[in-house]
Amino acid sequence: MIKAGHAIIKIIESYGIRHGFCVPGESFLEIMDGAYDSNSFQLIHTRHEGGASFMAEAYAKLTGKPSILMVTRGPGACNASIGIHTSFQDSTPMVVIIGDVAREHLGLEAFQEIDFPAMFTPIAKAAFRVTDSKRIPEFMHRAFKIATQGRPGPVVISIPEDVLREDIPLNSLAQESLSPAVSERSTLLGADASLMDSLAQLLEKAKRPLCILGGSSSFWSNELVTKLSERLNDLSIPFATSFRRQDLMNAKLSNYVGELGTGINPALKDYVQKADLVLAIGTRLGEMPSQGYTLFHEASSDQKIVFVHPDVLGARPAFQIELTIQTPISDFVHVFQNVPVKNKWESWCVEGHSLYEKWALFASNVHLPEGFNLSRMFLTLKDVLPENCVLTNDAGNFSGWGHRFFDYVRPRRQLAPVNGAMGYAVPSAIGAKFVDPKRPVIGFAGDGGFLMTAQELATAKQFGLNPFIIVMNNNMYGTIRMHQEARFPKRVSATSLKNPDFVMLAHSYGANAIRLTSERDFLPMVEKGLRSSFPFVLEIPLLQAQISTSRNLALSME
C-alpha cells in the first residue's frame, strides 16, 4: 500500500518530469511529504501562486511536457488562475493539483471552499474533483492524457485533504488502459490522401499563397521546423508567424515575412490581405493575429483558408474554412513533404521578405530630443546574444521593441503570454532557468508588470539561479495610457505610477542590479548581466513620450 499523496509523486515521476511548482498548503501536505522522498522530482516553493503558475507554464513551453502546479484551496487556487488562463490561451500542457477541503465539509461553504470544477472549467481543458482515493491514479493519468492530446492545455484536479491521507494499492499506479507514456499521436482524423490531394489542388490554383505558423510550442520540435522550413523554401511559399510565436521559424530565411501581432507592419497587413490562399498550421487565427478578426476575407472573396490543427473543435476558428485537416502537426509536416506541387512563387516571396526587412531594420521613426533609442538597443541585442538565449517578456507596449527588432532562429527561445498577462517575465525567466540553469535567459518587464511578481527574485536566489531581468521603467501603465490619450486626450486617470527604487529593491532580494544612465553602457551592462552568477536586474528609465516602436505619445497629445 502507499499513501495517496505519495502515489501522486510516483505517477509524476513516471512521466519524466523533474520539477513542479507550488506555494505550500496544509491541504496537500501528503503530496509534499511524498516529494521529500523523491530522487528525480523536486517541488519548487515560490513566493506567490501567480508566480508559481507562470513558472510552470514557461517550464512546459520549453520542455514540451506537461508541467506540474500545486496550490491550496480558495485563495491559493484563485491566485494561480492567471497562469492557468495563460496555459489555456497559449495551448500549454499543465496538470494542476489543488488540495481541497475534507469530504465531510464539502458543500458547507467550509474554510476556503470553492467549487473548483465550476470555477476552472471555462479556463481549462478539464476540471475534476476526486473524492475516492482509489481513483487518483485513474484521474492523474487521464489528466496527463487530456493535457497533451489535441490542443494542449491545463487540466485541474482538486483532491480533498482527507483523501490524500488514505492508503491505496501500490500496484494501481500504472493502469493498462491509461498508459503513463505521454500520447504522441492524436486519435483524431489524420492527414489522409484525399485531404492532401485537395490541398495540392488549392496550391496548384494559388497565385499568392501564404503560410501562417502558430499554436502550442509542444507542436514544434527542431526537426519538425527544419523539415517544414525546407519544404516551404523549396516551394518559395512565404510564411508569417502568429502573435508571440516568432521563434517557430528562422527569421533569417528569405521567405519570412513577419509576425502577425500587435503593432503589425502595415505593409504586412496589406500583403496578407492580398494572399489568395492562407495555409494556417497550428495557429487558431485568433483575435491578435487576425487583427481583431478583420485581417482575413469573407467567404465570398477569392481568399481561401486551409486550417491544419490537431483539435479543430478546441481551436474554434472564427473564419470560413475552405479545407480542414485535423491531424497532429508532425503528421501533416511529414505528409506535406510529398504533396505534388508544380508551382513556385519566387517574386511573391521576394516581395514579402523585403517588406519584413524594411520594417525590422528601421530604427524607429520617432525622434526624441533625449532618452534611449530602444530600437537601436534591441538591434544591438540581436547581434550579440547567443542563439540559445531564451527571451521572456511581460505584457505591455515595451514588448513591441523585442517583437519588431529581434530575430529568432530556432524554436523554444521565446516565452511570451498570448493572453497578455502582466507579471509573466520574472517567473517565466526563472522557470526557464529550472529547465536548463546554464542556458542564458533574459526577461523583459515593464515597471507595472515587474512589481506584480518581482518577489520571485527571492525564489531565484534561494535556488541558486541567475535570470537576467531588464525593467523598462516609464512610471506608468504605458499601454493603457496610450489608449487613454487617444480616447480622452490630456485626461490622465489611474495610469501614472510612483515607483520604488528598483535597484535597491532588487538588492534586497539578493540580486545584482544597476540603473542604465547612458546608452553607450547598454552593451557592457548586458554582458555583465549574462555573466552574473546571481539574479541580475538592469533598469532602463524611459521617457513617457516613447510609447511604442512607431508612435510618440507627446505628439499624440498636441
Tab-separated table of C-alpha atoms in Angstrom, residues 20-474:
chain	number	residue	atom	x	y	z
A	20	GLY	CA	6.853	21.060	-10.040
A	21	PHE	CA	5.919	24.485	-8.684
A	22	CYS	CA	3.840	25.438	-5.665
A	23	VAL	CA	3.115	27.641	-2.725
A	24	PRO	CA	2.825	25.108	0.119
A	25	GLY	CA	-0.522	24.481	1.774
A	26	GLU	CA	-1.725	22.321	4.634
A	27	SER	CA	-4.326	20.814	2.318
A	28	PHE	CA	-1.707	18.854	0.342
A	29	LEU	CA	0.949	18.089	2.959
A	30	GLU	CA	0.870	14.391	1.990
A	31	ILE	CA	1.971	15.258	-1.556
A	32	MET	CA	4.742	17.495	-0.230
A	33	ASP	CA	5.862	14.639	2.021
A	34	GLY	CA	5.968	12.317	-0.978
A	35	ALA	CA	8.188	14.803	-2.817
A	36	TYR	CA	10.639	14.677	0.100
A	37	ASP	CA	11.450	11.041	-0.732
A	38	SER	CA	11.807	11.549	-4.488
A	39	ASN	CA	15.217	11.325	-6.134
A	40	SER	CA	14.017	12.540	-9.542
A	41	PHE	CA	11.322	15.137	-8.831
A	42	GLN	CA	11.783	18.423	-6.979
A	43	LEU	CA	8.875	20.529	-5.734
A	44	ILE	CA	9.825	24.206	-6.005
A	45	HIS	CA	8.163	26.524	-3.491
A	46	THR	CA	7.670	30.086	-4.697
A	47	ARG	CA	6.504	33.352	-3.117
A	48	HIS	CA	3.083	33.633	-4.800
A	49	GLU	CA	0.814	31.199	-6.630
A	50	GLY	CA	0.705	33.534	-9.634
A	51	GLY	CA	4.481	33.286	-9.873
A	52	ALA	CA	4.347	29.506	-9.466
A	53	SER	CA	1.770	29.224	-12.243
A	54	PHE	CA	3.863	31.332	-14.642
A	55	MET	CA	6.980	29.276	-13.851
A	56	ALA	CA	5.067	26.083	-14.573
A	57	GLU	CA	3.683	27.457	-17.837
A	58	ALA	CA	7.121	28.530	-19.064
A	59	TYR	CA	8.653	25.223	-17.957
A	60	ALA	CA	6.170	23.294	-20.097
A	61	LYS	CA	6.761	25.527	-23.115
A	62	LEU	CA	10.473	24.759	-23.059
A	63	THR	CA	10.309	21.043	-22.250
A	64	GLY	CA	7.301	20.143	-24.392
A	65	LYS	CA	5.995	18.069	-21.465
A	66	PRO	CA	3.114	18.842	-19.113
A	67	SER	CA	4.198	20.930	-16.154
A	68	ILE	CA	3.060	20.448	-12.559
A	69	LEU	CA	1.428	23.152	-10.449
A	70	MET	CA	0.257	22.516	-6.870
A	71	VAL	CA	-1.751	25.004	-4.818
A	72	THR	CA	-4.025	25.008	-1.840
A	73	ARG	CA	-7.759	25.649	-1.889
A	74	GLY	CA	-9.525	29.015	-2.001
A	75	PRO	CA	-7.065	31.931	-2.212
A	76	GLY	CA	-4.238	29.718	-3.465
A	77	ALA	CA	-6.229	28.461	-6.421
A	78	CYS	CA	-7.560	31.944	-7.168
A	79	ASN	CA	-4.037	33.367	-7.211
A	80	ALA	CA	-2.937	30.607	-9.585
A	81	SER	CA	-5.761	31.222	-12.047
A	82	ILE	CA	-3.769	33.815	-14.021
A	83	GLY	CA	-1.142	31.255	-15.056
A	84	ILE	CA	-3.792	28.614	-15.695
A	85	HIS	CA	-5.553	31.020	-18.055
A	86	THR	CA	-2.203	31.719	-19.728
A	87	SER	CA	-1.708	27.980	-20.165
A	88	PHE	CA	-5.186	27.705	-21.689
A	89	GLN	CA	-4.822	30.502	-24.240
A	90	ASP	CA	-1.212	29.582	-25.040
A	91	SER	CA	-2.135	25.896	-25.512
A	92	THR	CA	0.452	24.831	-22.942
A	93	PRO	CA	0.081	21.404	-21.247
A	94	MET	CA	-0.211	21.657	-17.464
A	95	VAL	CA	-1.537	19.467	-14.652
A	96	VAL	CA	-2.834	21.478	-11.698
A	97	ILE	CA	-3.396	19.766	-8.339
A	98	ILE	CA	-5.449	21.583	-5.706
A	99	GLY	CA	-5.633	20.451	-2.098
A	100	ASP	CA	-9.349	20.690	-1.288
A	101	VAL	CA	-11.407	20.793	1.916
A	102	ALA	CA	-12.201	17.486	3.614
A	103	ARG	CA	-15.059	15.457	2.129
A	104	GLU	CA	-17.266	15.804	5.201
A	105	HIS	CA	-17.176	19.603	4.804
A	106	LEU	CA	-17.884	19.821	1.070
A	107	GLY	CA	-20.947	21.885	0.275
A	108	LEU	CA	-20.983	23.703	3.621
A	109	GLU	CA	-19.013	26.747	2.435
A	110	ALA	CA	-16.176	25.489	4.575
A	111	PHE	CA	-12.992	27.470	5.170
A	112	GLN	CA	-11.559	28.392	1.725
A	113	GLU	CA	-14.064	26.149	-0.077
A	114	ILE	CA	-14.754	26.719	-3.789
A	115	ASP	CA	-16.425	24.511	-6.376
A	116	PHE	CA	-13.228	24.098	-8.398
A	117	PRO	CA	-14.677	22.199	-11.386
A	118	ALA	CA	-17.197	25.031	-11.812
A	119	MET	CA	-14.516	27.676	-11.352
A	120	PHE	CA	-11.913	26.280	-13.738
A	121	THR	CA	-13.974	24.638	-16.486
A	122	PRO	CA	-14.084	27.886	-18.539
A	123	ILE	CA	-10.275	28.275	-18.488
A	124	ALA	CA	-9.101	24.648	-18.522
A	125	LYS	CA	-9.443	21.688	-20.852
A	126	ALA	CA	-10.983	19.749	-17.974
A	127	ALA	CA	-11.527	20.113	-14.232
A	128	PHE	CA	-12.237	17.246	-11.819
A	129	ARG	CA	-12.816	16.692	-8.111
A	130	VAL	CA	-11.604	13.257	-6.951
A	131	THR	CA	-13.286	12.061	-3.761
A	132	ASP	CA	-12.297	8.368	-3.962
A	133	SER	CA	-8.614	7.754	-3.214
A	134	LYS	CA	-8.575	4.563	-5.282
A	135	ARG	CA	-9.395	6.609	-8.396
A	136	ILE	CA	-6.488	9.031	-8.001
A	137	PRO	CA	-4.214	7.072	-10.398
A	138	GLU	CA	-7.005	6.957	-12.976
A	139	PHE	CA	-7.594	10.701	-12.845
A	140	MET	CA	-3.892	11.567	-12.788
A	141	HIS	CA	-3.232	9.569	-15.952
A	142	ARG	CA	-6.367	10.979	-17.520
A	143	ALA	CA	-5.145	14.490	-16.723
A	144	PHE	CA	-1.814	13.902	-18.462
A	145	LYS	CA	-3.578	12.470	-21.480
A	146	ILE	CA	-6.077	15.304	-21.803
A	147	ALA	CA	-3.393	17.948	-21.223
A	148	THR	CA	-1.347	16.676	-24.161
A	149	GLN	CA	-3.908	15.416	-26.668
A	150	GLY	CA	-5.221	17.579	-29.488
A	151	ARG	CA	-4.880	21.198	-28.461
A	152	PRO	CA	-2.731	21.068	-25.292
A	153	GLY	CA	-3.813	22.912	-22.181
A	154	PRO	CA	-4.294	22.830	-18.415
A	155	VAL	CA	-6.202	20.146	-16.526
A	156	VAL	CA	-7.259	20.851	-12.945
A	157	ILE	CA	-7.721	18.157	-10.277
A	158	SER	CA	-8.966	19.031	-6.794
A	159	ILE	CA	-8.499	16.377	-4.118
A	160	PRO	CA	-9.882	16.681	-0.575
A	161	GLU	CA	-7.132	16.643	2.025
A	162	ASP	CA	-8.500	13.568	3.800
A	163	VAL	CA	-8.423	11.617	0.514
A	164	LEU	CA	-4.693	12.294	0.200
A	165	ARG	CA	-4.092	10.636	3.582
A	166	GLU	CA	-5.675	7.311	2.635
A	167	ASP	CA	-3.773	4.205	1.544
A	168	ILE	CA	-4.197	2.809	-1.962
A	169	PRO	CA	-2.717	-0.329	-3.578
A	170	LEU	CA	0.782	0.225	-4.911
A	171	ASN	CA	0.012	-1.883	-7.983
A	172	SER	CA	-2.771	0.527	-9.001
A	173	LEU	CA	-0.457	3.351	-10.041
A	174	ALA	CA	0.094	2.185	-13.622
A	175	GLN	CA	-3.081	1.283	-15.473
A	176	GLU	CA	-3.055	-0.538	-18.783
A	177	SER	CA	-5.965	1.465	-20.128
A	178	LEU	CA	-4.240	4.756	-19.359
A	179	SER	CA	-0.522	4.350	-20.039
A	180	PRO	CA	1.828	6.778	-18.285
A	181	ALA	CA	3.539	7.485	-21.612
A	182	VAL	CA	2.530	10.901	-22.899
A	183	SER	CA	0.459	10.485	-26.045
A	184	GLU	CA	2.399	11.486	-29.145
A	185	ARG	CA	-0.398	10.968	-31.647
A	186	SER	CA	-3.921	12.252	-31.791
A	187	THR	CA	-6.744	9.761	-32.250
A	188	LEU	CA	-8.462	12.268	-34.497
A	189	LEU	CA	-8.721	12.184	-38.267
A	190	GLY	CA	-5.275	12.048	-39.867
A	191	ALA	CA	-3.868	13.751	-42.925
A	192	ASP	CA	-5.287	11.230	-45.378
A	193	ALA	CA	-4.694	11.102	-49.114
A	194	SER	CA	-7.927	12.801	-50.181
A	195	LEU	CA	-7.291	15.816	-47.969
A	196	MET	CA	-3.753	16.186	-49.230
A	197	ASP	CA	-4.989	15.878	-52.812
A	198	SER	CA	-7.374	18.742	-52.104
A	199	LEU	CA	-4.509	20.780	-50.675
A	200	ALA	CA	-2.424	20.072	-53.774
A	201	GLN	CA	-5.247	21.319	-55.986
A	202	LEU	CA	-5.584	24.525	-53.986
A	203	LEU	CA	-1.852	25.145	-54.211
A	204	GLU	CA	-1.923	24.466	-57.935
A	205	LYS	CA	-4.512	27.222	-58.413
A	206	ALA	CA	-2.959	29.693	-55.983
A	207	LYS	CA	-1.177	32.787	-57.240
A	208	ARG	CA	-0.277	34.258	-53.833
A	209	PRO	CA	-0.132	31.553	-51.112
A	210	LEU	CA	0.885	32.391	-47.557
A	211	CYS	CA	1.662	30.043	-44.660
A	212	ILE	CA	0.926	31.175	-41.080
A	213	LEU	CA	2.517	29.206	-38.238
A	214	GLY	CA	1.497	29.159	-34.590
A	215	GLY	CA	-0.012	27.126	-31.807
A	216	SER	CA	1.419	25.239	-28.874
A	217	SER	CA	5.186	25.061	-28.518
A	218	SER	CA	4.713	21.327	-27.920
A	219	PHE	CA	3.609	21.016	-31.561
A	220	TRP	CA	7.039	22.029	-32.799
A	221	SER	CA	10.463	20.416	-32.487
A	222	ASN	CA	13.726	21.452	-34.132
A	223	GLU	CA	13.433	18.519	-36.521
A	224	LEU	CA	9.878	19.389	-37.493
A	225	VAL	CA	10.657	23.066	-38.012
A	226	THR	CA	13.627	22.164	-40.200
A	227	LYS	CA	11.513	19.842	-42.347
A	228	LEU	CA	8.768	22.397	-42.851
A	229	SER	CA	11.113	25.314	-43.493
A	230	GLU	CA	12.981	23.330	-46.137
A	231	ARG	CA	9.727	22.415	-47.847
A	232	LEU	CA	8.366	25.971	-47.801
A	233	ASN	CA	11.675	27.300	-49.056
A	234	ASP	CA	11.770	24.710	-51.838
A	235	LEU	CA	8.308	25.817	-52.983
A	236	SER	CA	9.011	29.533	-52.419
A	237	ILE	CA	5.956	29.842	-50.178
A	238	PRO	CA	6.242	32.827	-47.817
A	239	PHE	CA	5.420	32.331	-44.145
A	240	ALA	CA	4.434	34.512	-41.209
A	241	THR	CA	4.307	33.642	-37.531
A	242	SER	CA	1.361	34.140	-35.224
A	243	PHE	CA	1.310	36.514	-32.257
A	244	ARG	CA	4.264	35.851	-29.937
A	245	ARG	CA	5.269	32.741	-31.857
A	246	GLN	CA	8.226	34.289	-33.700
A	247	ASP	CA	10.613	31.546	-32.633
A	248	LEU	CA	8.805	28.870	-34.649
A	249	MET	CA	10.917	29.580	-37.719
A	250	ASN	CA	14.253	31.115	-38.616
A	251	ALA	CA	13.568	34.791	-39.300
A	252	LYS	CA	16.696	34.959	-41.447
A	253	LEU	CA	15.110	32.747	-44.115
A	254	SER	CA	14.359	34.509	-47.373
A	255	ASN	CA	10.661	33.598	-47.278
A	256	TYR	CA	9.901	35.002	-43.808
A	257	VAL	CA	7.515	37.971	-43.938
A	258	GLY	CA	6.954	38.849	-40.255
A	259	GLU	CA	4.775	38.441	-37.173
A	260	LEU	CA	1.012	38.860	-37.071
A	261	GLY	CA	0.764	40.583	-33.717
A	262	THR	CA	0.133	43.909	-32.060
A	263	GLY	CA	1.591	46.907	-33.850
A	264	ILE	CA	1.650	44.904	-37.080
A	265	ASN	CA	3.716	46.129	-40.017
A	266	PRO	CA	1.083	47.990	-42.106
A	267	ALA	CA	2.686	46.649	-45.273
A	268	LEU	CA	2.395	43.079	-43.937
A	269	LYS	CA	-1.287	43.610	-43.250
A	270	ASP	CA	-1.826	44.595	-46.886
A	271	TYR	CA	0.308	41.659	-48.021
A	272	VAL	CA	-1.779	39.147	-46.037
A	273	GLN	CA	-4.985	40.537	-47.462
A	274	LYS	CA	-3.617	40.091	-50.980
A	275	ALA	CA	-2.958	36.378	-50.368
A	276	ASP	CA	-5.412	34.145	-52.210
A	277	LEU	CA	-4.541	31.017	-50.188
A	278	VAL	CA	-3.767	31.009	-46.456
A	279	LEU	CA	-2.257	27.808	-45.055
A	280	ALA	CA	-2.730	28.093	-41.276
A	281	ILE	CA	-0.672	25.454	-39.436
A	282	GLY	CA	-1.094	25.120	-35.663
A	283	THR	CA	-2.464	28.627	-35.182
A	284	ARG	CA	-6.069	29.315	-34.171
A	285	LEU	CA	-6.063	32.579	-36.173
A	286	GLY	CA	-7.332	34.237	-33.005
A	287	GLU	CA	-8.062	37.870	-32.248
A	288	MET	CA	-4.485	39.150	-32.112
A	289	PRO	CA	-3.045	37.567	-35.292
A	290	SER	CA	-6.261	38.333	-37.183
A	291	GLN	CA	-6.166	41.974	-36.040
A	292	GLY	CA	-9.495	41.814	-34.268
A	293	TYR	CA	-10.918	39.237	-36.700
A	294	THR	CA	-10.599	41.711	-39.592
A	295	LEU	CA	-7.491	40.524	-41.426
A	296	PHE	CA	-8.903	37.658	-43.446
A	297	HIS	CA	-11.541	37.947	-46.115
A	298	GLU	CA	-15.108	36.752	-46.042
A	299	ALA	CA	-16.085	33.512	-47.761
A	300	SER	CA	-17.368	35.430	-50.779
A	301	SER	CA	-13.866	36.670	-51.608
A	302	ASP	CA	-11.182	34.856	-53.550
A	303	GLN	CA	-9.097	34.204	-50.399
A	304	LYS	CA	-9.263	30.594	-49.218
A	305	ILE	CA	-8.096	29.279	-45.837
A	306	VAL	CA	-6.671	25.820	-45.178
A	307	PHE	CA	-6.809	25.079	-41.445
A	308	VAL	CA	-4.368	22.472	-40.089
A	309	HIS	CA	-4.766	21.674	-36.402
A	310	PRO	CA	-4.895	18.559	-34.188
A	311	ASP	CA	-8.096	19.749	-32.500
A	312	VAL	CA	-10.309	21.834	-34.760
A	313	LEU	CA	-13.206	21.914	-32.297
A	314	GLY	CA	-10.927	23.055	-29.479
A	315	ALA	CA	-9.209	25.635	-31.679
A	316	ARG	CA	-12.532	27.240	-32.656
A	317	PRO	CA	-11.520	29.047	-35.864
A	318	ALA	CA	-13.590	32.189	-36.406
A	319	PHE	CA	-13.371	32.245	-40.205
A	320	GLN	CA	-14.909	30.345	-43.080
A	321	ILE	CA	-12.543	27.457	-43.792
A	322	GLU	CA	-12.114	26.050	-47.291
A	323	LEU	CA	-10.264	22.900	-46.189
A	324	THR	CA	-9.874	21.481	-42.679
A	325	ILE	CA	-7.090	18.998	-41.947
A	326	GLN	CA	-7.402	17.689	-38.399
A	327	THR	CA	-4.199	15.901	-37.543
A	328	PRO	CA	-1.100	16.162	-35.357
A	329	ILE	CA	1.167	18.851	-36.791
A	330	SER	CA	4.026	16.353	-37.036
A	331	ASP	CA	1.903	14.061	-39.224
A	332	PHE	CA	0.957	16.919	-41.513
A	333	VAL	CA	4.530	18.121	-41.947
A	334	HIS	CA	5.744	14.624	-42.837
A	335	VAL	CA	2.970	14.083	-45.389
A	336	PHE	CA	3.321	17.606	-46.790
A	337	GLN	CA	6.842	16.732	-47.918
A	338	ASN	CA	5.359	14.577	-50.677
A	339	VAL	CA	2.406	16.696	-51.784
A	340	PRO	CA	2.906	17.245	-55.528
A	341	VAL	CA	3.240	20.964	-56.243
A	342	LYS	CA	4.487	22.251	-59.589
A	343	ASN	CA	4.286	25.967	-58.926
A	344	LYS	CA	6.796	28.216	-57.230
A	345	TRP	CA	6.167	31.752	-56.074
A	346	GLU	CA	9.588	33.435	-56.073
A	347	SER	CA	8.520	37.001	-56.834
A	348	TRP	CA	5.699	36.864	-54.278
A	349	CYS	CA	8.233	35.612	-51.718
A	350	VAL	CA	10.730	38.364	-52.501
A	351	GLU	CA	8.021	40.988	-52.126
A	352	GLY	CA	7.007	39.746	-48.675
A	353	HIS	CA	10.525	39.338	-47.307
A	354	SER	CA	11.578	42.788	-48.470
A	355	LEU	CA	8.637	44.262	-46.560
A	356	TYR	CA	9.820	42.462	-43.437
A	357	GLU	CA	13.424	43.620	-43.822
A	358	LYS	CA	12.427	47.261	-44.170
A	359	TRP	CA	10.246	47.026	-41.071
A	360	ALA	CA	12.643	45.034	-38.882
A	361	LEU	CA	15.748	47.078	-39.636
A	362	PHE	CA	14.209	50.525	-39.496
A	363	ALA	CA	15.396	52.056	-36.215
A	364	SER	CA	12.152	53.879	-35.398
A	365	ASN	CA	10.655	56.972	-36.929
A	366	VAL	CA	10.092	58.512	-33.510
A	367	HIS	CA	12.736	61.174	-32.880
A	368	LEU	CA	13.098	62.317	-29.287
A	369	PRO	CA	15.464	65.061	-28.122
A	370	GLU	CA	16.714	62.844	-25.302
A	371	GLY	CA	16.326	59.374	-23.869
A	372	PHE	CA	17.330	55.925	-25.036
A	373	ASN	CA	16.766	54.642	-28.570
A	374	LEU	CA	15.189	51.281	-27.788
A	375	SER	CA	15.076	50.332	-31.450
A	376	ARG	CA	18.834	50.652	-31.722
A	377	MET	CA	19.339	48.849	-28.419
A	378	PHE	CA	17.272	45.830	-29.484
A	379	LEU	CA	19.086	45.674	-32.796
A	380	THR	CA	22.276	45.508	-30.725
A	381	LEU	CA	20.868	42.609	-28.712
A	382	LYS	CA	20.070	40.765	-31.916
A	383	ASP	CA	23.721	40.939	-32.891
A	384	VAL	CA	25.312	39.905	-29.588
A	385	LEU	CA	23.063	37.370	-27.847
A	386	PRO	CA	23.872	33.673	-28.327
A	387	GLU	CA	21.407	31.694	-30.433
A	388	ASN	CA	20.307	29.557	-27.495
A	389	CYS	CA	19.386	32.531	-25.303
A	390	VAL	CA	15.773	32.428	-24.090
A	391	LEU	CA	13.886	35.728	-24.122
A	392	THR	CA	10.790	36.161	-21.987
A	393	ASN	CA	8.565	39.193	-21.892
A	394	ASP	CA	5.730	40.628	-19.900
A	395	ALA	CA	2.652	42.276	-21.361
A	396	GLY	CA	2.848	45.915	-22.415
A	397	ASN	CA	3.886	48.273	-25.184
A	398	PHE	CA	7.562	47.899	-24.269
A	399	SER	CA	7.446	44.329	-25.606
A	400	GLY	CA	6.905	45.692	-29.112
A	401	TRP	CA	10.588	46.552	-29.483
A	402	GLY	CA	11.591	42.952	-28.927
A	403	HIS	CA	8.888	41.623	-31.231
A	404	ARG	CA	9.819	44.028	-34.009
A	405	PHE	CA	13.598	44.185	-33.855
A	406	PHE	CA	14.733	40.799	-32.552
A	407	ASP	CA	15.225	37.742	-34.764
A	408	TYR	CA	14.762	34.144	-33.644
A	409	VAL	CA	16.396	31.260	-35.458
A	410	ARG	CA	15.143	28.188	-33.601
A	411	PRO	CA	12.056	27.135	-31.617
A	412	ARG	CA	11.578	27.380	-27.844
A	413	ARG	CA	13.519	30.602	-27.410
A	414	GLN	CA	10.590	32.996	-26.985
A	415	LEU	CA	8.389	32.896	-23.893
A	416	ALA	CA	5.573	35.418	-24.143
A	417	PRO	CA	1.949	35.139	-22.971
A	418	VAL	CA	-0.553	35.383	-25.804
A	419	ASN	CA	-3.247	36.187	-23.239
A	420	GLY	CA	-1.381	39.387	-22.355
A	421	ALA	CA	-0.857	38.524	-18.689
A	422	MET	CA	1.162	41.073	-16.744
A	423	GLY	CA	3.728	39.756	-14.288
A	424	TYR	CA	4.928	36.978	-16.604
A	425	ALA	CA	8.535	37.998	-17.301
A	426	VAL	CA	10.268	37.364	-13.974
A	427	PRO	CA	8.728	33.972	-13.073
A	428	SER	CA	8.911	32.690	-16.658
A	429	ALA	CA	12.618	33.540	-16.751
A	430	ILE	CA	13.049	31.586	-13.522
A	431	GLY	CA	11.054	28.673	-14.927
A	432	ALA	CA	13.370	28.652	-17.939
A	433	LYS	CA	16.379	28.530	-15.638
A	434	PHE	CA	14.985	25.452	-13.885
A	435	VAL	CA	14.830	23.720	-17.283
A	436	ASP	CA	18.490	24.497	-18.005
A	437	PRO	CA	20.436	26.550	-15.420
A	438	LYS	CA	23.354	27.046	-17.827
A	439	ARG	CA	21.279	28.489	-20.654
A	440	PRO	CA	21.214	32.312	-20.771
A	441	VAL	CA	17.770	33.777	-20.071
A	442	ILE	CA	16.674	37.416	-20.293
A	443	GLY	CA	13.276	38.573	-19.074
A	444	PHE	CA	11.849	41.912	-20.241
A	445	ALA	CA	9.326	43.626	-17.981
A	446	GLY	CA	7.646	46.983	-17.742
A	447	ASP	CA	7.600	48.726	-14.394
A	448	GLY	CA	3.958	47.780	-13.826
A	449	GLY	CA	4.365	44.092	-14.597
A	450	PHE	CA	7.696	43.832	-12.790
A	451	LEU	CA	6.165	44.786	-9.444
A	452	MET	CA	3.450	42.154	-9.822
A	453	THR	CA	5.956	39.292	-9.494
A	454	ALA	CA	9.304	40.867	-8.543
A	455	GLN	CA	9.256	38.909	-5.276
A	456	GLU	CA	10.091	35.767	-7.239
A	457	LEU	CA	13.657	37.069	-7.477
A	458	ALA	CA	13.876	35.706	-3.931
A	459	THR	CA	12.915	32.286	-5.313
A	460	ALA	CA	15.679	32.519	-7.912
A	461	LYS	CA	18.220	33.486	-5.257
A	462	GLN	CA	17.135	30.703	-2.907
A	463	PHE	CA	17.573	28.051	-5.599
A	464	GLY	CA	20.849	29.435	-6.954
A	465	LEU	CA	19.518	30.628	-10.318
A	466	ASN	CA	20.662	33.679	-12.251
A	467	PRO	CA	17.966	35.061	-14.554
A	468	PHE	CA	18.728	38.430	-16.147
A	469	ILE	CA	15.790	40.851	-15.917
A	470	ILE	CA	15.565	44.120	-17.857
A	471	VAL	CA	12.974	46.551	-16.469
A	472	MET	CA	11.662	49.258	-18.809
A	473	ASN	CA	10.554	51.984	-16.406
A	474	ASN	CA	8.353	54.798	-17.729
